[in-house]
CSV table of C-alpha atoms and ligand atoms in Angstrom, one decimal:
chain,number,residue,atom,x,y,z
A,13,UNK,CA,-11.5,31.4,-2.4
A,14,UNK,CA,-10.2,30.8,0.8
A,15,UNK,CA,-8.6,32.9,2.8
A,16,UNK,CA,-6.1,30.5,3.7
A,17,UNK,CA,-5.4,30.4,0.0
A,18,UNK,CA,-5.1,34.1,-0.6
A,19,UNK,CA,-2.6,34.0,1.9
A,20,UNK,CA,-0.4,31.6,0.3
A,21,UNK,CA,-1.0,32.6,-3.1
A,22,UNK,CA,0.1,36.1,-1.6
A,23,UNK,CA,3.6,34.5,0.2
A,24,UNK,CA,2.3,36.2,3.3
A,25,UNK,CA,4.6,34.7,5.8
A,26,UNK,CA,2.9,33.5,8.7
A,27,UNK,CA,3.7,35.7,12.6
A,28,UNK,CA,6.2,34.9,14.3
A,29,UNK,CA,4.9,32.7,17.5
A,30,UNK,CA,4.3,35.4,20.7
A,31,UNK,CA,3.1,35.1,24.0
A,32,UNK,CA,-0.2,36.7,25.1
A,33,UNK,CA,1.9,39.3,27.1
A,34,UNK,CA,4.2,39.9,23.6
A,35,UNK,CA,0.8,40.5,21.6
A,36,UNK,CA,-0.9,42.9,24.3
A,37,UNK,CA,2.3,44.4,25.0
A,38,UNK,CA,2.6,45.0,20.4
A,39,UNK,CA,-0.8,46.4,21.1
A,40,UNK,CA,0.0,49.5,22.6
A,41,UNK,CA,3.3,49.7,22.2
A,42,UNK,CA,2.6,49.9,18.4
A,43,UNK,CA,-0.1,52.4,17.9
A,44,UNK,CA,2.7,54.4,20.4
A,45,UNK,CA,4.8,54.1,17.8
A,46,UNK,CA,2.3,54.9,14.9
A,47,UNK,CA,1.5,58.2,16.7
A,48,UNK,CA,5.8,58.9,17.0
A,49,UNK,CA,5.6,58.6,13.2
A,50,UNK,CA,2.4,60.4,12.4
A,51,UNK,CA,4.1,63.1,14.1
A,52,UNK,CA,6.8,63.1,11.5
A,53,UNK,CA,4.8,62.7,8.7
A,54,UNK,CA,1.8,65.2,9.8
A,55,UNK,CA,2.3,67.4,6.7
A,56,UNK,CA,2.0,64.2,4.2
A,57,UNK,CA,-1.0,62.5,6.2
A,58,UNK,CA,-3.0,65.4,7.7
A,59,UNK,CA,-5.7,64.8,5.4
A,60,UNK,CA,-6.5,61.2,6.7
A,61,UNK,CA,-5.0,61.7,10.5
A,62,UNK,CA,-5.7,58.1,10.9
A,63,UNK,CA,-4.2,56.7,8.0
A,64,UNK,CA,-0.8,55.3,9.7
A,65,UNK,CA,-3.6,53.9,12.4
A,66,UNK,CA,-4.9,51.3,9.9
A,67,UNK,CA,-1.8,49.8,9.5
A,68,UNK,CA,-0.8,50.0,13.0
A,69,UNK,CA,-4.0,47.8,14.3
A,70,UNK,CA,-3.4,45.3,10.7
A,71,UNK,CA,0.2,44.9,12.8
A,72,UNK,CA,-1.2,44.1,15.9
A,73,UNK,CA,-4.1,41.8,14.6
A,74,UNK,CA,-1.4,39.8,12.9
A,75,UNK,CA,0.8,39.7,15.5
A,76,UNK,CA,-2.0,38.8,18.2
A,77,UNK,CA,-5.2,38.3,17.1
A,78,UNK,CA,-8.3,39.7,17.3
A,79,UNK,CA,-8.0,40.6,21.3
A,80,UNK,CA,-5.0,42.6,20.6
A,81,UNK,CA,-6.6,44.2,18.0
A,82,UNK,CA,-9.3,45.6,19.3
A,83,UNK,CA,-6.7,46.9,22.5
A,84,UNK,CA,-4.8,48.7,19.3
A,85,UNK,CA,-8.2,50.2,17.6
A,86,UNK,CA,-8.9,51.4,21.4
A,87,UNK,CA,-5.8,53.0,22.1
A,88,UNK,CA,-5.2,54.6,18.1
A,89,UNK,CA,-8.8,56.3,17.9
A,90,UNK,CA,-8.0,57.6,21.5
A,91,UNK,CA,-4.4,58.6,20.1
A,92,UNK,CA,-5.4,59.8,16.9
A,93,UNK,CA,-8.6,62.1,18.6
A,94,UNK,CA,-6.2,63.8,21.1
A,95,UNK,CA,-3.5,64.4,19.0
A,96,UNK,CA,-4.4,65.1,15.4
A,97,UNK,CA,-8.4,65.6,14.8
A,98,UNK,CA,-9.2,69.7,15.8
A,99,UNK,CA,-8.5,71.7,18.3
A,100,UNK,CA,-5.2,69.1,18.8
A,101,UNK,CA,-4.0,68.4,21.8
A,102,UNK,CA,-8.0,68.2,23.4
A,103,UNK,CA,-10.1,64.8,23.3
A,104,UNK,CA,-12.6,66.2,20.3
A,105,UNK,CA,-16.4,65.8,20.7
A,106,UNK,CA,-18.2,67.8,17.8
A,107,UNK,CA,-19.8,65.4,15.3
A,108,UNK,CA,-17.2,65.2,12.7
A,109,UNK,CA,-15.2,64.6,15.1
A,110,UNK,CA,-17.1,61.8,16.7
A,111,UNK,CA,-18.3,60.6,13.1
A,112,UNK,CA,-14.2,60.2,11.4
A,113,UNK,CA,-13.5,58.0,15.2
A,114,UNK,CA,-16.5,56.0,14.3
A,115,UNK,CA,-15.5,55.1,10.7
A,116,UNK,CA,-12.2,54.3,11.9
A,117,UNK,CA,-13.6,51.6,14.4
A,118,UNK,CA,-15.9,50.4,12.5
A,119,UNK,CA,-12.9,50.0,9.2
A,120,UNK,CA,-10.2,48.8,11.3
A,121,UNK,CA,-12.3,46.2,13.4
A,122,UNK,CA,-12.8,45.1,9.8
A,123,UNK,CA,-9.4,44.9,8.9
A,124,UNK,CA,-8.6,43.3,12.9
A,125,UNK,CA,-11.3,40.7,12.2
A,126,UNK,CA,-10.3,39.7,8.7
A,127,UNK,CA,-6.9,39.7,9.9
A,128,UNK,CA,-7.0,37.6,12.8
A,129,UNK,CA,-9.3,35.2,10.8
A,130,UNK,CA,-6.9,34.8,8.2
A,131,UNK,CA,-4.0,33.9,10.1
A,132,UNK,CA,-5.7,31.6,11.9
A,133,UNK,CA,-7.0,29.6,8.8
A,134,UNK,CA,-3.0,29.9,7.5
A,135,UNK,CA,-2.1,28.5,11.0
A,136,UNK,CA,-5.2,25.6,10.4
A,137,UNK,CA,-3.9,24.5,7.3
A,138,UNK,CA,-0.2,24.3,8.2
A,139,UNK,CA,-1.6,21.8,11.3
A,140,UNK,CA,-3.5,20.0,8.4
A,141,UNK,CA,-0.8,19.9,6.2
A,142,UNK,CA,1.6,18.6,8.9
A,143,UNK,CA,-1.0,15.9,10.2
A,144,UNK,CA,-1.2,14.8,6.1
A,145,UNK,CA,2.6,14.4,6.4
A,146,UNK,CA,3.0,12.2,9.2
A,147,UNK,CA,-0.3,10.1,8.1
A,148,UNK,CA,1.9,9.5,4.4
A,149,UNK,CA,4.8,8.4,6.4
A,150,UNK,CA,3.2,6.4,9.1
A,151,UNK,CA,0.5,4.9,6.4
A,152,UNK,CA,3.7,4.3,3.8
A,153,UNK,CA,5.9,2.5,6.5
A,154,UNK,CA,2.9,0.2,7.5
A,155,UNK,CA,2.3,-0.5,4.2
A,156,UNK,CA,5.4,-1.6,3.0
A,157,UNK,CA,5.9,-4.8,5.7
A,158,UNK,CA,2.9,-6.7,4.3
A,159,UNK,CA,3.9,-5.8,0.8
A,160,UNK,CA,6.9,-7.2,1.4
A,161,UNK,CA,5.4,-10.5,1.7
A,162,UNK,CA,2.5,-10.5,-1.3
A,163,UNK,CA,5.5,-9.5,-3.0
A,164,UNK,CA,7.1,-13.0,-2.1
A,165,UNK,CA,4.3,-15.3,-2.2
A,166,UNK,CA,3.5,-13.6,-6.0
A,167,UNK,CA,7.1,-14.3,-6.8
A,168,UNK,CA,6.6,-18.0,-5.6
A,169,UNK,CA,3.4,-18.2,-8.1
A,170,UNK,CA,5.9,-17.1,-10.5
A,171,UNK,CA,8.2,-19.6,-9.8
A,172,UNK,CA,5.5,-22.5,-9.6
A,173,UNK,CA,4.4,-21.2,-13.1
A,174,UNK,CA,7.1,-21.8,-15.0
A,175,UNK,CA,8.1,-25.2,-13.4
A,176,UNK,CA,4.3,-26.6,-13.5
A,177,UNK,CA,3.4,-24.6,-16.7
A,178,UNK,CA,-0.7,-25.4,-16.5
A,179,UNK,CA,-0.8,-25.6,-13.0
A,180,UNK,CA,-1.2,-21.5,-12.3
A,181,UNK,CA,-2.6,-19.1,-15.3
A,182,UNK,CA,0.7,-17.4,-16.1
A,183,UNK,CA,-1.3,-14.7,-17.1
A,184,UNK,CA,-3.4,-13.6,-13.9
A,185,UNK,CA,0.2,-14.3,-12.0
A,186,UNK,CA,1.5,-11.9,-14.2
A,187,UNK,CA,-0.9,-9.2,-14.0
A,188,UNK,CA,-0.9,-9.4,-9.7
A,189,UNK,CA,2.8,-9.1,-10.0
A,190,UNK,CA,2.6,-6.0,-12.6
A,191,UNK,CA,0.2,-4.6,-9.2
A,192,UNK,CA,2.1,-5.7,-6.7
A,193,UNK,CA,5.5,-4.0,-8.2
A,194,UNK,CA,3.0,-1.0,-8.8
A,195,UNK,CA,1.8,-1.0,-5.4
A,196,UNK,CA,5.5,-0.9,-4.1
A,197,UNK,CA,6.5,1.4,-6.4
A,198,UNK,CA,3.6,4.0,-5.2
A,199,UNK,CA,4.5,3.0,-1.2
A,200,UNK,CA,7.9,4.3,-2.1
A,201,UNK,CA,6.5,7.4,-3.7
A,202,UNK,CA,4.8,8.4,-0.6
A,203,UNK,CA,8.1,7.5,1.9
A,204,UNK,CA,9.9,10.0,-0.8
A,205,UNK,CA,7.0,12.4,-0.4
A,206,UNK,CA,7.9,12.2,3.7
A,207,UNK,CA,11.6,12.2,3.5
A,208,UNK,CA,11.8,15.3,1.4
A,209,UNK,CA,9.5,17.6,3.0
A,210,UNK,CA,11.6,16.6,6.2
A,211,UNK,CA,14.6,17.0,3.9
A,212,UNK,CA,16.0,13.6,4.7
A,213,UNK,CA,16.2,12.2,1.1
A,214,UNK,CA,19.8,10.0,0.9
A,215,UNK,CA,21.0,9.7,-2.2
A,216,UNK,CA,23.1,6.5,-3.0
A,217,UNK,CA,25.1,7.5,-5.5
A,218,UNK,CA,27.3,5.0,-7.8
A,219,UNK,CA,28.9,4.6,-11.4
A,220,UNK,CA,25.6,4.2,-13.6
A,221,UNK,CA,24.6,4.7,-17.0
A,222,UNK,CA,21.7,7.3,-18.0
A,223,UNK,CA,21.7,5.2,-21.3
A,224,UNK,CA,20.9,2.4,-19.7
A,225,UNK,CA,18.4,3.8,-17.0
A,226,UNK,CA,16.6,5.3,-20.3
A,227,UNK,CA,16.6,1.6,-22.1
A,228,UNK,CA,15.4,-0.2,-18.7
A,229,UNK,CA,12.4,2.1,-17.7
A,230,UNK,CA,11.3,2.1,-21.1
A,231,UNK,CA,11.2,-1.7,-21.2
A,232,UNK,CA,9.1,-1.7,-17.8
A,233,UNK,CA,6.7,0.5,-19.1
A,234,UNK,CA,6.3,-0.9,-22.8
A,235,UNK,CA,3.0,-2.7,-21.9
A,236,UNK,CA,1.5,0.7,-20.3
A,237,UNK,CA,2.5,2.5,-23.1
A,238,UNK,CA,0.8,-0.4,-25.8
A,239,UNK,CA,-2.0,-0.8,-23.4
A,240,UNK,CA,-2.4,3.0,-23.8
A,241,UNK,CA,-2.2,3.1,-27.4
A,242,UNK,CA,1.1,4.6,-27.6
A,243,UNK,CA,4.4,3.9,-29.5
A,244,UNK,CA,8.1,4.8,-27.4
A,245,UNK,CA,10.6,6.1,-29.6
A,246,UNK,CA,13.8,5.5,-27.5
A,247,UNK,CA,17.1,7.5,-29.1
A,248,UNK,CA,20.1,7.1,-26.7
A,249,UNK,CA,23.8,6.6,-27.5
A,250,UNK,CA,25.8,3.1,-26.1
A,251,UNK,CA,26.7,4.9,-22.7
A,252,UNK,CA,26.3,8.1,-20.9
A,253,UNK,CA,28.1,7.5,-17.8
A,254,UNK,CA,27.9,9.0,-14.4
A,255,UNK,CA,27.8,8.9,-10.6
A,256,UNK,CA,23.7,9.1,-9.5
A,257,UNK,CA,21.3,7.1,-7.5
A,258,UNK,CA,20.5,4.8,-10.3
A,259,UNK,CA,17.2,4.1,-8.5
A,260,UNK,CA,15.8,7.7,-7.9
A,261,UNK,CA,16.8,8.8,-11.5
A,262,UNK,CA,14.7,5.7,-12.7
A,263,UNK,CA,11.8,7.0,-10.8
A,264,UNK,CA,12.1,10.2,-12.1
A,265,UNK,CA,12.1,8.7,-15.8
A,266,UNK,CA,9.3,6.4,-15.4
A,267,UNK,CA,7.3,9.8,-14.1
A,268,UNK,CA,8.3,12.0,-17.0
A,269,UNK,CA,7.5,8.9,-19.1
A,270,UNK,CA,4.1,7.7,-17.0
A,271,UNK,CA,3.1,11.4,-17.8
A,272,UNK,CA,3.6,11.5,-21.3
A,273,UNK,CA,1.5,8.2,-21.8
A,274,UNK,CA,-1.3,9.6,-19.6
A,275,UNK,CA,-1.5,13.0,-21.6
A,276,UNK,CA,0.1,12.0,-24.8
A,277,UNK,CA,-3.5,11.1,-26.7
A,278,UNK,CA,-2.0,7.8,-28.1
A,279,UNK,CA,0.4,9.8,-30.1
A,280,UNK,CA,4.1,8.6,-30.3
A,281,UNK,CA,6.4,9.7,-27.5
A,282,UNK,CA,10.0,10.3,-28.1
A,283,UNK,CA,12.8,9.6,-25.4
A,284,UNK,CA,16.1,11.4,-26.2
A,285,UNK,CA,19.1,10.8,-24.1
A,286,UNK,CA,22.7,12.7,-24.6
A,287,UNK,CA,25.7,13.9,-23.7
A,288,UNK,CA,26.5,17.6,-23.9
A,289,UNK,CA,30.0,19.2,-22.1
A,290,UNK,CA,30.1,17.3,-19.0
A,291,UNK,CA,26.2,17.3,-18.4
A,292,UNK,CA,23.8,14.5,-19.3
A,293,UNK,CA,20.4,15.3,-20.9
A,294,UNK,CA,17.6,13.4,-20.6
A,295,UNK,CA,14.6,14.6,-22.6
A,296,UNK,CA,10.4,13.1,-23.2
A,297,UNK,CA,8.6,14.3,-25.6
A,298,UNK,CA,5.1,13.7,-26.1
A,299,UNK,CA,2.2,15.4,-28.7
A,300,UNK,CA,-0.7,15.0,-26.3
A,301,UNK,CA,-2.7,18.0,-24.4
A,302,UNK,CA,0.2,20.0,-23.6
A,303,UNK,CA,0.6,22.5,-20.8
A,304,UNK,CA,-0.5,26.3,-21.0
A,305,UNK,CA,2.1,29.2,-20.4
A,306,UNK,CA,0.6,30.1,-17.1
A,307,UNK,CA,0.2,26.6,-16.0
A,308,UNK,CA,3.5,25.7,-16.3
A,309,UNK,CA,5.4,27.4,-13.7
A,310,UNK,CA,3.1,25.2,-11.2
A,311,UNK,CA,3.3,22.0,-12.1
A,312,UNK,CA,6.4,20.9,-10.2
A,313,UNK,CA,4.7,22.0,-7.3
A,314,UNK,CA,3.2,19.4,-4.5
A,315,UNK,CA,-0.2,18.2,-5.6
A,316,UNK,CA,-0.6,20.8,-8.6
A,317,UNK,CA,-2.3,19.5,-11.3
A,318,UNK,CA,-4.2,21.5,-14.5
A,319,UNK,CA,-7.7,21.0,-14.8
A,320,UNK,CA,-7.7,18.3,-17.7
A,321,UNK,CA,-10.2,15.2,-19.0
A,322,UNK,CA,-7.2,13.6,-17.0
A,323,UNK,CA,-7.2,15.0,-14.0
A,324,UNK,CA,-7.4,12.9,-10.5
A,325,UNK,CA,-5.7,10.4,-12.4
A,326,UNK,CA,-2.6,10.7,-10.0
A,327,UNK,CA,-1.8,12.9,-6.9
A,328,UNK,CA,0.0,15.5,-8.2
A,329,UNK,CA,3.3,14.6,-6.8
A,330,UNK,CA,5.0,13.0,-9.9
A,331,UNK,CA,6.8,16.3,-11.1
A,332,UNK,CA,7.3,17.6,-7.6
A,333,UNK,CA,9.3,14.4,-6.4
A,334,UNK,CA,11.4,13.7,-10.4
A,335,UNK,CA,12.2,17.9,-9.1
A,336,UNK,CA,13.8,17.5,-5.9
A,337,UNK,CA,15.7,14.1,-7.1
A,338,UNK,CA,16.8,16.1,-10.4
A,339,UNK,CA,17.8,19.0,-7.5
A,340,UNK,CA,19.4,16.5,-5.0
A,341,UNK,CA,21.4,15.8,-7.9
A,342,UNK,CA,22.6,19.5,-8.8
A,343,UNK,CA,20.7,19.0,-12.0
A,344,UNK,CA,17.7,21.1,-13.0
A,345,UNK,CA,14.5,19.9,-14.5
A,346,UNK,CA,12.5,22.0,-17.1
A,347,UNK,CA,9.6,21.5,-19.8
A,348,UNK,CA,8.7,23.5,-23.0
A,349,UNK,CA,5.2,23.1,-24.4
A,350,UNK,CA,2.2,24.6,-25.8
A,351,UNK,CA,-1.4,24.1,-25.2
A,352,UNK,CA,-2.9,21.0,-27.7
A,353,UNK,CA,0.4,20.4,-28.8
A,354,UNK,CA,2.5,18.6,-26.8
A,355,UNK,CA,5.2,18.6,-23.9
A,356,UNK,CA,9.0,18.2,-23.5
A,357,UNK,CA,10.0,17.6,-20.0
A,358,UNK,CA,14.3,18.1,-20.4
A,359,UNK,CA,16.6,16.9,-17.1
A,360,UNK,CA,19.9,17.7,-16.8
A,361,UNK,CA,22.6,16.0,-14.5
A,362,UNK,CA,26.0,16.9,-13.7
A,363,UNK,CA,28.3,14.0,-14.5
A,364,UNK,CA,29.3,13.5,-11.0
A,365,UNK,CA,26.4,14.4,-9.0
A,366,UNK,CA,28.4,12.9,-5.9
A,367,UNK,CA,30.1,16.3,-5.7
A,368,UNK,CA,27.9,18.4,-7.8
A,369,UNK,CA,24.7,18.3,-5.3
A,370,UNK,CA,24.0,20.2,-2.7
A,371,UNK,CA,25.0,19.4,0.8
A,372,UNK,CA,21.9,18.3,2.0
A,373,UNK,CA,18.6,17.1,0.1
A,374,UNK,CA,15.6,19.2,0.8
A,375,UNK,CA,12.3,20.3,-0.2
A,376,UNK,CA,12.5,22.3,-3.4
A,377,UNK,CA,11.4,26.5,-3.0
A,378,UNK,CA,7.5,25.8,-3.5
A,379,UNK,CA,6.8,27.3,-7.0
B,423,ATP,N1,3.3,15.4,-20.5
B,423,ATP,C1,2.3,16.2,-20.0
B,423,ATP,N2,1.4,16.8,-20.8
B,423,ATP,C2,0.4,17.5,-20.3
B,423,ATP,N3,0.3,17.9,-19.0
B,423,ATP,C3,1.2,17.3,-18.1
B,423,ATP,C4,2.3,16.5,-18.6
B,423,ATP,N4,3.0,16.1,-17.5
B,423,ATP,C5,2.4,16.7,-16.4
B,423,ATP,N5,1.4,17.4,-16.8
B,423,ATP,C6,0.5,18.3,-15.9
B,423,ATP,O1,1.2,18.5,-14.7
B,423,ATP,C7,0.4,18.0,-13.6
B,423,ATP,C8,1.4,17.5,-12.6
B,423,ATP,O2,2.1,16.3,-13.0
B,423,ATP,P1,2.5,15.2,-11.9
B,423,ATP,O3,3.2,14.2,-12.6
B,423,ATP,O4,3.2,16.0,-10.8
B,423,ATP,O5,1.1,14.7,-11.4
B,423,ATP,P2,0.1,13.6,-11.9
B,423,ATP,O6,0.7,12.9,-13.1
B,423,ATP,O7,-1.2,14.3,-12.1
B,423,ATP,O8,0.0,12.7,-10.7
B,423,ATP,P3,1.1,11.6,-10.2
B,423,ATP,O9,2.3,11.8,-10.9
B,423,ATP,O10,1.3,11.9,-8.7
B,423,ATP,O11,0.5,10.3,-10.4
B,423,ATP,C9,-0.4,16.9,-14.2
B,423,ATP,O12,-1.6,16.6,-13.4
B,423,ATP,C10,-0.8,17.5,-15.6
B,423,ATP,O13,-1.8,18.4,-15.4
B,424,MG,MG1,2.6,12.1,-13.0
């Protein structure tokens, strides 16, 4: 595994940004400190006098680098030979001596390079991750201007269709439309991607109708769903009324939904809307693959996916963006499932999000 990954599987937070002068300055006022404390703690530590060094010259390797490291493995084996290996106070020389300052170097150079080398590759993936960001955006706004346009001249195929029937296949006009809204709809996915990781999703709120959200996206994706072999059960009362972005929350249904076709194994999927003291409840259900217990608290992260026949059939980012709408909203998002047996993905929006959500949209805690 990398090391890049250890560290953020570990949440160690990355240094705090230092000048050269800060990290050589850390490097010797640290071990100084070490030796202050080793003082203190002489009667707990005498056995392994360098113990407290170790962790002084991790410190300093993280804080620095590997320059400032070695300053700190320098100054501690000098520290730690005057002061605490015997006679005390007296450089010591004799071969034990000279054999416990020699392991010391030789551990803590391994614990300086490792160090260093690991915050650097934290450091190279943050730059990689923020180059990924700005290509999404850039890419997505570029996209969208001549999308804009195929959109039109399939629209005016459309239109020349129906009033020529004969003249155009209805049925390849169809189809490039079905792509064309497609493509738009995963253009937009990618804008969302860059407008909440720099926390600038805008909601639009209005009076809308979860009901009625539920009944639309499960029209649009009827042909999916038959083309995939699978049936949608849609169980919704007349209205649920409320104040949301009616065109976020359909996103966010047409990716619980778009998930349980992909991983439902052509078994019947169930959409269940409701009312329940003054929250709305949107719920999917599906008896495909399912999800296992340790799995499950990673799927709403970015570009998490579980090793399935299915995987690398999306991104990833379906669960992570339906998240930080459902969030933007006040709401929460959760799912109940076992392995083999099916999934239910559950949202649930206060009734007026408009006063409900949180002041300002932003990335969701990474889970
Ligand atoms: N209904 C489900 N049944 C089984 N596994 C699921 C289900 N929904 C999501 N998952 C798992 O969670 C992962 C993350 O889902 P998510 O929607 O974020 O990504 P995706 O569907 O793989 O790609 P994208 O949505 O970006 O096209 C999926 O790859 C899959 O492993
Ligand atoms: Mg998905």
């Amino acid at each position: 595994m990398q090391l890049s990954l250890i560290l953020s599987r570990l949440r160690v937070p990355p240094p705090p940004k230092i000048t050269r002068l800060q990290a050589y300055a850390s490097a010797v006022v640290i071990p100084l400190v070490t030796l202050a404390i080793q003082h203190e703690l002489l009667p707990l530590v005498h056995l392994v006098p360098f113990i407290l060094f170790f962790l002084a010259v991790f410190l300093v390797s993280w804080l620095g680098g590997r320059g400032p490291g070695f300053v700190a493995i320098g100054l501690s084996a000098v520290l730690a030979d005057y002061h605490f290996l015997p006679p005390s106070n007296t450089f010591s020389l004799d071969p034990r001596s000279l054999l416990l300052i020699t392991l010391f170097c030789v551990v803590s150079t391994i614990v300086n390079l490792l160090t260093a080398a690991a915050v650097e590759a934290y450091a190279e993936a943050q730059r990689a991750v923020r180059f990924r960001d700005d290509f999404l955006s850039i890419a997505g706004h570029e996209l969208r201007t001549p999308l804009a346009t195929l959109r039109l001249q399939v629209e005016a195929l459309t239109q020349l269709a129906d009033a020529q029937p004969g003249s155009v296949p209805r049925k390849h006009v169809d189809r490039a439309q079905r792509s064309v809204d497609r493509l738009i709809r995963l253009v937009d996915e990618l804008l969302d991607v860059s407008r909440i990781r720099a926390g600038r999703l805008q909601l639009n709120f209005e009076a809308c109708d979860l009901s009625d959200i539920a009944r639309t996206v499960v029209e649009q994706m009827h042909d999916t769903a038959a083309h995939a072999g699978s049936q949608i059960e849609l169980v919704a009362p007349d209205r649920v009324p409320g104040k949301w972005d009616r065109a976020r929350l359909e996103h966010v249904v047409s990716n619980l939904l778009g998930n349980a076709i992909k991983f439902g194994t052509k078994k019947p999927i169930e959409m269940r809307v409701s009312l329940d003291a003054g929250t709305a409840r949107l719920s999917v259900t599906d008896h495909g693959i399912g999800i296992a217990d340790e799995d499950q608290p990673h799927i709403f992260g970015r570009f998490e996916q579980v090793r399935s026949p299915r995987q690398g059939a999306g991104l990833g980012l379906g669960l992570w963006i339906a998240r930080s709408i459902v969030d933007a909203h006040g709401g929460i998002i959760r799912v109940e499932s076992k392995l083999g047996a099916g999934a239910t993905f559950t949202a649930e929006l206060p009734l007026d999000a408009a006063s409900a959500a949180p002041s300002s949209s932003s990335e969701p805690a990474a889970v």
